[in-house]
Short mmCIF file of C-alpha atoms and ligand atoms in Angstrom, two decimals:
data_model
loop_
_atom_site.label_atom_id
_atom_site.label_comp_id
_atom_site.label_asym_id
_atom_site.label_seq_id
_atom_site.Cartn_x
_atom_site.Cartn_y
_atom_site.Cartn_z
CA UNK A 1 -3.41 34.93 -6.18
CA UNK A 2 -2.56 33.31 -9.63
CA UNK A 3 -4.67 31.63 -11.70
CA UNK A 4 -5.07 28.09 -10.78
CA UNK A 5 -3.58 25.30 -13.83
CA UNK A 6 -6.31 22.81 -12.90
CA UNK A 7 -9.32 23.27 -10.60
CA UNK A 8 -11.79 20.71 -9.28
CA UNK A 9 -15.15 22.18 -8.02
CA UNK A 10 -17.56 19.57 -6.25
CA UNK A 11 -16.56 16.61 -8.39
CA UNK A 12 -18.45 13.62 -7.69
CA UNK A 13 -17.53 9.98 -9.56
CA UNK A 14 -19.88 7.23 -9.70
CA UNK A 15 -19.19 3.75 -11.23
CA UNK A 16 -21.71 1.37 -12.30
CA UNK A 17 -21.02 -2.31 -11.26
CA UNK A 18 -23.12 -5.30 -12.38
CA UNK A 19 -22.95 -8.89 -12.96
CA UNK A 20 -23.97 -9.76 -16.74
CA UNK A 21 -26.37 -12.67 -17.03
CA UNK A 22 -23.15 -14.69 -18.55
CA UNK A 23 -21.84 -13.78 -14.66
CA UNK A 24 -19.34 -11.66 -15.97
CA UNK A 25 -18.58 -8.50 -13.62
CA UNK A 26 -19.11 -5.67 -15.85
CA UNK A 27 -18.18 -1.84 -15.11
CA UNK A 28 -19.25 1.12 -16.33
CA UNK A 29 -19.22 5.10 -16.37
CA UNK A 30 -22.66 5.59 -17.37
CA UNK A 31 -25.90 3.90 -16.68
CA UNK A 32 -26.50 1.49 -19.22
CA UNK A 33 -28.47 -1.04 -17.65
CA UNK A 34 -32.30 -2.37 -18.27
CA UNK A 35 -34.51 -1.62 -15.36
CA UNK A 36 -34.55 -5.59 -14.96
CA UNK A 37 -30.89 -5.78 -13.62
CA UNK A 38 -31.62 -2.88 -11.03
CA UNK A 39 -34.79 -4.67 -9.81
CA UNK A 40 -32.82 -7.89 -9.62
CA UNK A 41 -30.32 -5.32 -7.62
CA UNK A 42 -27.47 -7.09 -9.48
CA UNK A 43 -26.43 -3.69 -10.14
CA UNK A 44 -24.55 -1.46 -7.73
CA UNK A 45 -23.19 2.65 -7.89
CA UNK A 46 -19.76 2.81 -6.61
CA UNK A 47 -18.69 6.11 -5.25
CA UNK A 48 -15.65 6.53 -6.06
CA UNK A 49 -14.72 10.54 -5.58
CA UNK A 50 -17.62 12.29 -3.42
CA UNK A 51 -17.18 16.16 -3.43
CA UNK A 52 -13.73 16.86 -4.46
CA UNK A 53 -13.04 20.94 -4.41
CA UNK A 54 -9.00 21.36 -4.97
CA UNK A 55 -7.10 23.86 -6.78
CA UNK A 56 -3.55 23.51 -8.45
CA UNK A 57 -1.49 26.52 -8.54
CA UNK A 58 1.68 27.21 -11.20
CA UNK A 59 4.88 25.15 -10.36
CA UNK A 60 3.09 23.60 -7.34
CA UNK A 61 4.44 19.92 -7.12
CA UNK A 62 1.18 18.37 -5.29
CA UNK A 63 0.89 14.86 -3.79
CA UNK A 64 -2.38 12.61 -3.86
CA UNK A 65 -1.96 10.71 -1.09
CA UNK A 66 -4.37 8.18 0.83
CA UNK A 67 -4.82 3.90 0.80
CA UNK A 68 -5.68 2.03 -1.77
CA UNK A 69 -9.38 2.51 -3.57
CA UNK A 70 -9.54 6.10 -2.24
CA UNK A 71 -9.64 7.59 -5.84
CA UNK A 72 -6.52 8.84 -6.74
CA UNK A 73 -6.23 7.21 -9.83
CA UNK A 74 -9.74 7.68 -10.31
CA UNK A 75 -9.00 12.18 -9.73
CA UNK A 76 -6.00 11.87 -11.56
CA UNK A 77 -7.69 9.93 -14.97
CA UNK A 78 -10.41 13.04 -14.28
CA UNK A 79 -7.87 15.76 -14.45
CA UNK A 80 -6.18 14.22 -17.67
CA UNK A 81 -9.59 13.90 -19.54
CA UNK A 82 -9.32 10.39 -19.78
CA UNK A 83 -12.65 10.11 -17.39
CA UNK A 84 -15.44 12.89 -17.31
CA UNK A 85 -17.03 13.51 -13.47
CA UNK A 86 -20.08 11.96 -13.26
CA UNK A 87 -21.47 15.82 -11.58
CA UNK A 88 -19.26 18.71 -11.34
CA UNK A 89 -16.83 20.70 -12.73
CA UNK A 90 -12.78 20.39 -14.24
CA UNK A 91 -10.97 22.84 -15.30
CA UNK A 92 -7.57 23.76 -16.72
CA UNK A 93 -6.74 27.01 -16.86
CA UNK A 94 -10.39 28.27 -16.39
CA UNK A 95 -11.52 26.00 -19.51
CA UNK A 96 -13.60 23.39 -18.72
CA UNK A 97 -12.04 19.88 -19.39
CA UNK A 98 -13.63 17.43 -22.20
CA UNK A 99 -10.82 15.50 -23.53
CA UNK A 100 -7.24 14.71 -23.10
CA UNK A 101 -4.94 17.65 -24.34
CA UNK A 102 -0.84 17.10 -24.69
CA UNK A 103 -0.33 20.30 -22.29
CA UNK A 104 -1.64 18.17 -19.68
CA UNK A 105 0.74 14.72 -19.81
CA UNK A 106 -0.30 11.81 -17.96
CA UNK A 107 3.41 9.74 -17.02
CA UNK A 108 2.50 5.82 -16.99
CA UNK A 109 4.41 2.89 -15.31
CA UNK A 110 7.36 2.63 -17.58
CA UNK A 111 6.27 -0.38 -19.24
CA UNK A 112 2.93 0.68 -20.64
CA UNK A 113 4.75 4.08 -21.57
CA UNK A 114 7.37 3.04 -23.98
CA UNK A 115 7.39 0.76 -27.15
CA UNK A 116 9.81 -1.99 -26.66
CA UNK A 117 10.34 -1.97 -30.52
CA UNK A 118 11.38 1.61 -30.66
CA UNK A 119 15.37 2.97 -29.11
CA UNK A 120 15.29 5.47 -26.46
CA UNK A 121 15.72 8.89 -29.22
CA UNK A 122 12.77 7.20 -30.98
CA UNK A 123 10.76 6.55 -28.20
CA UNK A 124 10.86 10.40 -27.11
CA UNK A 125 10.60 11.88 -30.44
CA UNK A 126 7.40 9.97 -30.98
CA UNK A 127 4.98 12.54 -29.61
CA UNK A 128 6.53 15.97 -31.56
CA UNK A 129 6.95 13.36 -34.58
CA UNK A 130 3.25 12.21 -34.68
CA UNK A 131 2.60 16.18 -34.29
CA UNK A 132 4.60 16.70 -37.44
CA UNK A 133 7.43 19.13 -35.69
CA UNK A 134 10.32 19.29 -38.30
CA UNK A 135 13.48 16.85 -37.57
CA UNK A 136 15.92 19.55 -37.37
CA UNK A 137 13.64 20.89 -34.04
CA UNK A 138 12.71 17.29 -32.71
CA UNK A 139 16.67 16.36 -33.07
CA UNK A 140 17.30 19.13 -30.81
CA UNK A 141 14.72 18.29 -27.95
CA UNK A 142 15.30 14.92 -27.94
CA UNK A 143 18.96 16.02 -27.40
CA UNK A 144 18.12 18.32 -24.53
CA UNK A 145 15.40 15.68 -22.76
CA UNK A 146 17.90 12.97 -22.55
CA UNK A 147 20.54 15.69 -21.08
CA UNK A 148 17.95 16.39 -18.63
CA UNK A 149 16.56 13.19 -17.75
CA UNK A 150 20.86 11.72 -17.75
CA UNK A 151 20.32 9.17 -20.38
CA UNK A 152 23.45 10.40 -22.51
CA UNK A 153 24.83 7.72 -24.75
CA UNK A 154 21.79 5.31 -24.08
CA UNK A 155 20.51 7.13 -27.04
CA UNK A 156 20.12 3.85 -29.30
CA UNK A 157 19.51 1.40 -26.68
CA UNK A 158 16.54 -0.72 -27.05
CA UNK A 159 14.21 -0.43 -23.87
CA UNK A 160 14.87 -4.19 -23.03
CA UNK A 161 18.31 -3.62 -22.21
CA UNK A 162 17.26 -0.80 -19.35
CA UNK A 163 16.82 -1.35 -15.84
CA UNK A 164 13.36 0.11 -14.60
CA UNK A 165 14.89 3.31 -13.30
CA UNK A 166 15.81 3.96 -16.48
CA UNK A 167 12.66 3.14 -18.45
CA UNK A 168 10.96 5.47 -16.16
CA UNK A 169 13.07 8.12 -16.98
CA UNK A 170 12.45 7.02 -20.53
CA UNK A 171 8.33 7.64 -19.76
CA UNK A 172 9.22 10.96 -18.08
CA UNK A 173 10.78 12.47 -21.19
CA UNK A 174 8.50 10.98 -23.65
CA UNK A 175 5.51 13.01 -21.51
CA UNK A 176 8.36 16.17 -20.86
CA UNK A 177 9.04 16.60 -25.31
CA UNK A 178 5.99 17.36 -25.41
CA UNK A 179 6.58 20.72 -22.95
CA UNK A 180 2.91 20.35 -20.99
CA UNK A 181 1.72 22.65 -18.76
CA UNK A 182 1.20 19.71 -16.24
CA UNK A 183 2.87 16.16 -15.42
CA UNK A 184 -0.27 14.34 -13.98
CA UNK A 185 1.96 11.28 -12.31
CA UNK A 186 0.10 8.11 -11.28
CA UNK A 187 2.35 6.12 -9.08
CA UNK A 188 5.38 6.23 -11.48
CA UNK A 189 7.92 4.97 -9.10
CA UNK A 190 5.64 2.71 -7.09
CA UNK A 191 7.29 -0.45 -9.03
CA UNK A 192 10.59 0.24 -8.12
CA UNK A 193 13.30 -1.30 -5.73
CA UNK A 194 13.58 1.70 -2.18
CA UNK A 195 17.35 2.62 -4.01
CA UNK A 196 16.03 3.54 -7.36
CA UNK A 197 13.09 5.00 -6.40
CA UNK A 198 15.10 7.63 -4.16
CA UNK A 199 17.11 8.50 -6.71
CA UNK A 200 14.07 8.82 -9.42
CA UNK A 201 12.44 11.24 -6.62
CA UNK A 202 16.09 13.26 -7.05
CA UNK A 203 15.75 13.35 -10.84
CA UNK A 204 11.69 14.04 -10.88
CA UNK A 205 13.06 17.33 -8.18
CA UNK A 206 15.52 18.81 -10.35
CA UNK A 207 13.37 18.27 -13.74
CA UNK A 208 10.52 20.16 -11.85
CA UNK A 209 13.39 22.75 -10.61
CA UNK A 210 14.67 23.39 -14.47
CA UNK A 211 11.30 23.20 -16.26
CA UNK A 212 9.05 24.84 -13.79
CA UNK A 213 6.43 22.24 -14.79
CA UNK A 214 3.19 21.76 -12.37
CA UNK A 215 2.89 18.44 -11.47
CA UNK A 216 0.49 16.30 -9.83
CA UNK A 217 1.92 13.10 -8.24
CA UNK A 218 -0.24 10.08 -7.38
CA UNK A 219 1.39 8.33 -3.91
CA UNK A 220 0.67 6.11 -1.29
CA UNK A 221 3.99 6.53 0.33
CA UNK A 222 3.93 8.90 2.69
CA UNK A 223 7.75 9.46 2.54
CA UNK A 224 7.31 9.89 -0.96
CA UNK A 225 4.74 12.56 -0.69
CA UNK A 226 6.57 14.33 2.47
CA UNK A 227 9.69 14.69 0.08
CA UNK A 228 8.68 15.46 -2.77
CA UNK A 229 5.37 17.83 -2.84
CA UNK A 230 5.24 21.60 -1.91
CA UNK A 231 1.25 20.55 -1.00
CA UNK A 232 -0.05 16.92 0.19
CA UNK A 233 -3.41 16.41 -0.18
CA UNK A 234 -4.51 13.85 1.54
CA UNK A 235 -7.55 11.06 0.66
CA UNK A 236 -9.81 8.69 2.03
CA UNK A 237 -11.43 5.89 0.83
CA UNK A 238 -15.61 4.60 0.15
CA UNK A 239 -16.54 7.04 -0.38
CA UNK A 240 -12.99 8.92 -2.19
CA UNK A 241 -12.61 12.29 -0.60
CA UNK A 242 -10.24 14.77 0.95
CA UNK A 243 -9.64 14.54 4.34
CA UNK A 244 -7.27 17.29 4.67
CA UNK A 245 -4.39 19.42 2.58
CA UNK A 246 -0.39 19.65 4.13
CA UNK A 247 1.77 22.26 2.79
CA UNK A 248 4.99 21.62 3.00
CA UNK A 249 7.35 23.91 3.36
CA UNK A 250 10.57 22.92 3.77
CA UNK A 251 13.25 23.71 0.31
CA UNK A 252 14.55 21.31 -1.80
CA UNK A 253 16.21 19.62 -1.97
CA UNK A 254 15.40 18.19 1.18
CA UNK A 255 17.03 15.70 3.45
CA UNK A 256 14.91 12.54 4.88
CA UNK A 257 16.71 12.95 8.63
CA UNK A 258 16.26 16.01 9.16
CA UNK A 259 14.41 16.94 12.12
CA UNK A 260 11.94 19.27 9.85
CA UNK A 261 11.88 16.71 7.37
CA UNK A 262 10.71 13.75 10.19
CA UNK A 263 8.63 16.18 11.97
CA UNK A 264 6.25 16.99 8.76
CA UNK A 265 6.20 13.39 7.96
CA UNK A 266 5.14 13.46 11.32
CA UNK A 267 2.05 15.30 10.65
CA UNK A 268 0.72 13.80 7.58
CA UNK A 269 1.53 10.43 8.75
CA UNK A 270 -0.98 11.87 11.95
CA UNK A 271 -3.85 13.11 9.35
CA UNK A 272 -3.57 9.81 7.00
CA UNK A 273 -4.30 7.35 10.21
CA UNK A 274 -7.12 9.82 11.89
N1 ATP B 301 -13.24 1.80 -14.20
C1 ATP B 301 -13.74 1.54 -12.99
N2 ATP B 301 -14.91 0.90 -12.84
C2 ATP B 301 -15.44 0.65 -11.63
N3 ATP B 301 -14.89 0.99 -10.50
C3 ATP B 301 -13.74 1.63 -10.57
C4 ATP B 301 -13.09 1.95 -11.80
N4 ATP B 301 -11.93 2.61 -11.55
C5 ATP B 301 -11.87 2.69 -10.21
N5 ATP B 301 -12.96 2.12 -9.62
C6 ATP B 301 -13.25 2.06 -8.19
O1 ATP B 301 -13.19 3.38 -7.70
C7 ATP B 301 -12.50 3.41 -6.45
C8 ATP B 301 -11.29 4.30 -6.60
O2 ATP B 301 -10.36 3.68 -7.48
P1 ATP B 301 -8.96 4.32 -7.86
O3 ATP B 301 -8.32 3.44 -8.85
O4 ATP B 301 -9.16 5.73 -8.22
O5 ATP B 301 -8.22 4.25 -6.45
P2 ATP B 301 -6.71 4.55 -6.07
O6 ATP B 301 -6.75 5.51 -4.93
O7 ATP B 301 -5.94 4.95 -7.27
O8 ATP B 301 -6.20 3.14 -5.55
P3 ATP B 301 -4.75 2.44 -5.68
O9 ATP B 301 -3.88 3.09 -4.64
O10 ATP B 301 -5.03 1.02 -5.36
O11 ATP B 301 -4.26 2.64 -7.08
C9 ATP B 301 -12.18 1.98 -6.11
O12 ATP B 301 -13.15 1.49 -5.21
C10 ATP B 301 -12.24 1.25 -7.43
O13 ATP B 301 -12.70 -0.06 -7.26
MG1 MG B 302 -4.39 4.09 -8.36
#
């Protein structure tokens, strides 16, 4: 078997919740309280991932998928080294994850993920830029990311006069420039009008066909998840763990009424509601 890209052994995530003396709700990662508060039991742990084992294998396209509050977001943050496990272990590539690293790209909704004062060549050619790759180099992969993500001749456009699709397409490339090992995807499409977001899921399929990227895509559509991942792993809520994995075999790309396609929705659709 290959070596997994990222790899999740027991990880448990506990929040601290409490209610400042000003009656503000305050939240937390570590305990930070005086003994006072807990006595006072204004002060509560929130379990938000309980026992999460999961491994990610090389150009797997996997699917977190459960309700709302079941810790997707919460796993996903984890795997990007934006939020350490309260007990257990992360890995990528067999090295223990500390801190965020640009082989591992977290995608944002579009509008948190580009600068509206930047054009659509500068907005991609941030990242290499900031990394101080010469301009000959990041002319050429900016070229090559907007062939790919089909933004020719919107080159100098100002991300105000985009539609979302296209801003998301904008977020994709900005986290693709910076060739990661992994897209860690939190719900990218999830703002998105049904038409758009099909045709996003299209794009996101043949990016992850010509760049053989691992990704890990945060869902709580279960169409979504059923056409897009190779591997569904599917969540439940309070506390946050897995309640059971779906591979998904079927090519791409794949076709939503076919009688595969409707019978593996089928299934997850079946584990999700158990
Ligand atoms: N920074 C935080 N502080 C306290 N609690 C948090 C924090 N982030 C998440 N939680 C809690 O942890 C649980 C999991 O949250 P998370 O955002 O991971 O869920 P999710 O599956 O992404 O949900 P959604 O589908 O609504 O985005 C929730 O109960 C949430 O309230
Ligand atoms: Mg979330």
């Amino acid at each position: 078997m290959a070596q997994s890209v990222l790899r999740a052994d027991n990880v448990r995530k506990i929040f601290y919740v409490y209610t400042d003396p000003a009656g503000t709700t305050v939240v937390s990662s570590k305990k930070q309280f005086s003994l006072n508060l807990w006595r006072r039991r204004s002060i509560y742990e929130l379990l938000a991932l309980d026992d999460i084992s999961l491994e990610v294998y090389p150009n797997e396209l996997v699917a977190l998928l459960g309700p709302s509050g079941c810790g997707k977001s919460t796993l996903l943050r984890i795997f990007a080294g934006l939020e350490r496990p309260t007990s257990g272990r992360v890995a990528f590539k067999d090295q223990e994850i500390k801190d965020p690293d640009p082989q591992r790209a977290m995608v944002f909704q579009s509008e948190r993920a580009v600068f509206p004062w930047l054009t659509v060549e500068k907005n991609i050619e941030l990242g290499p830029k900031l990394q101080g790759v010469p301009r000959a180099e990041r002319e050429e992969r900016v070229r090559r990311i907007i062939e790919l993500i089909q933004l020719n001749g919107f080159n100098t456009a100002y991300p105000a006069t985009l539609s979302g699709g296209m801003l998301q397409r904008v977020a994709v490339g900005r986290a693709l420039i910076n060739r990661p090992e992994v897209l860690l995807m939190d719900e990218p499409f999830g703002a998105l009008d049904a038409i758009t977001r099909n045709a996003l899921q299209d794009h996101l399929i043949r990016i992850w066909q010509e760049t053989r990227q691992t990704i890990v895509f945060v869902t709580h559509d279960i169409e979504e998840a059923t056409y897009l991942a190779t591997r569904i792993v599917i969540m439940h809520p309070r506390p946050g763990r897995i309640k059971g994995v779906v591979p998904v075999t079927l090519s791409h790309p794949r076709s939503r009424t076919d009688s595969a396609f409707v019978e593996a929705r089928r299934k997850v659709a079946d584990l999700l509601g158990d």
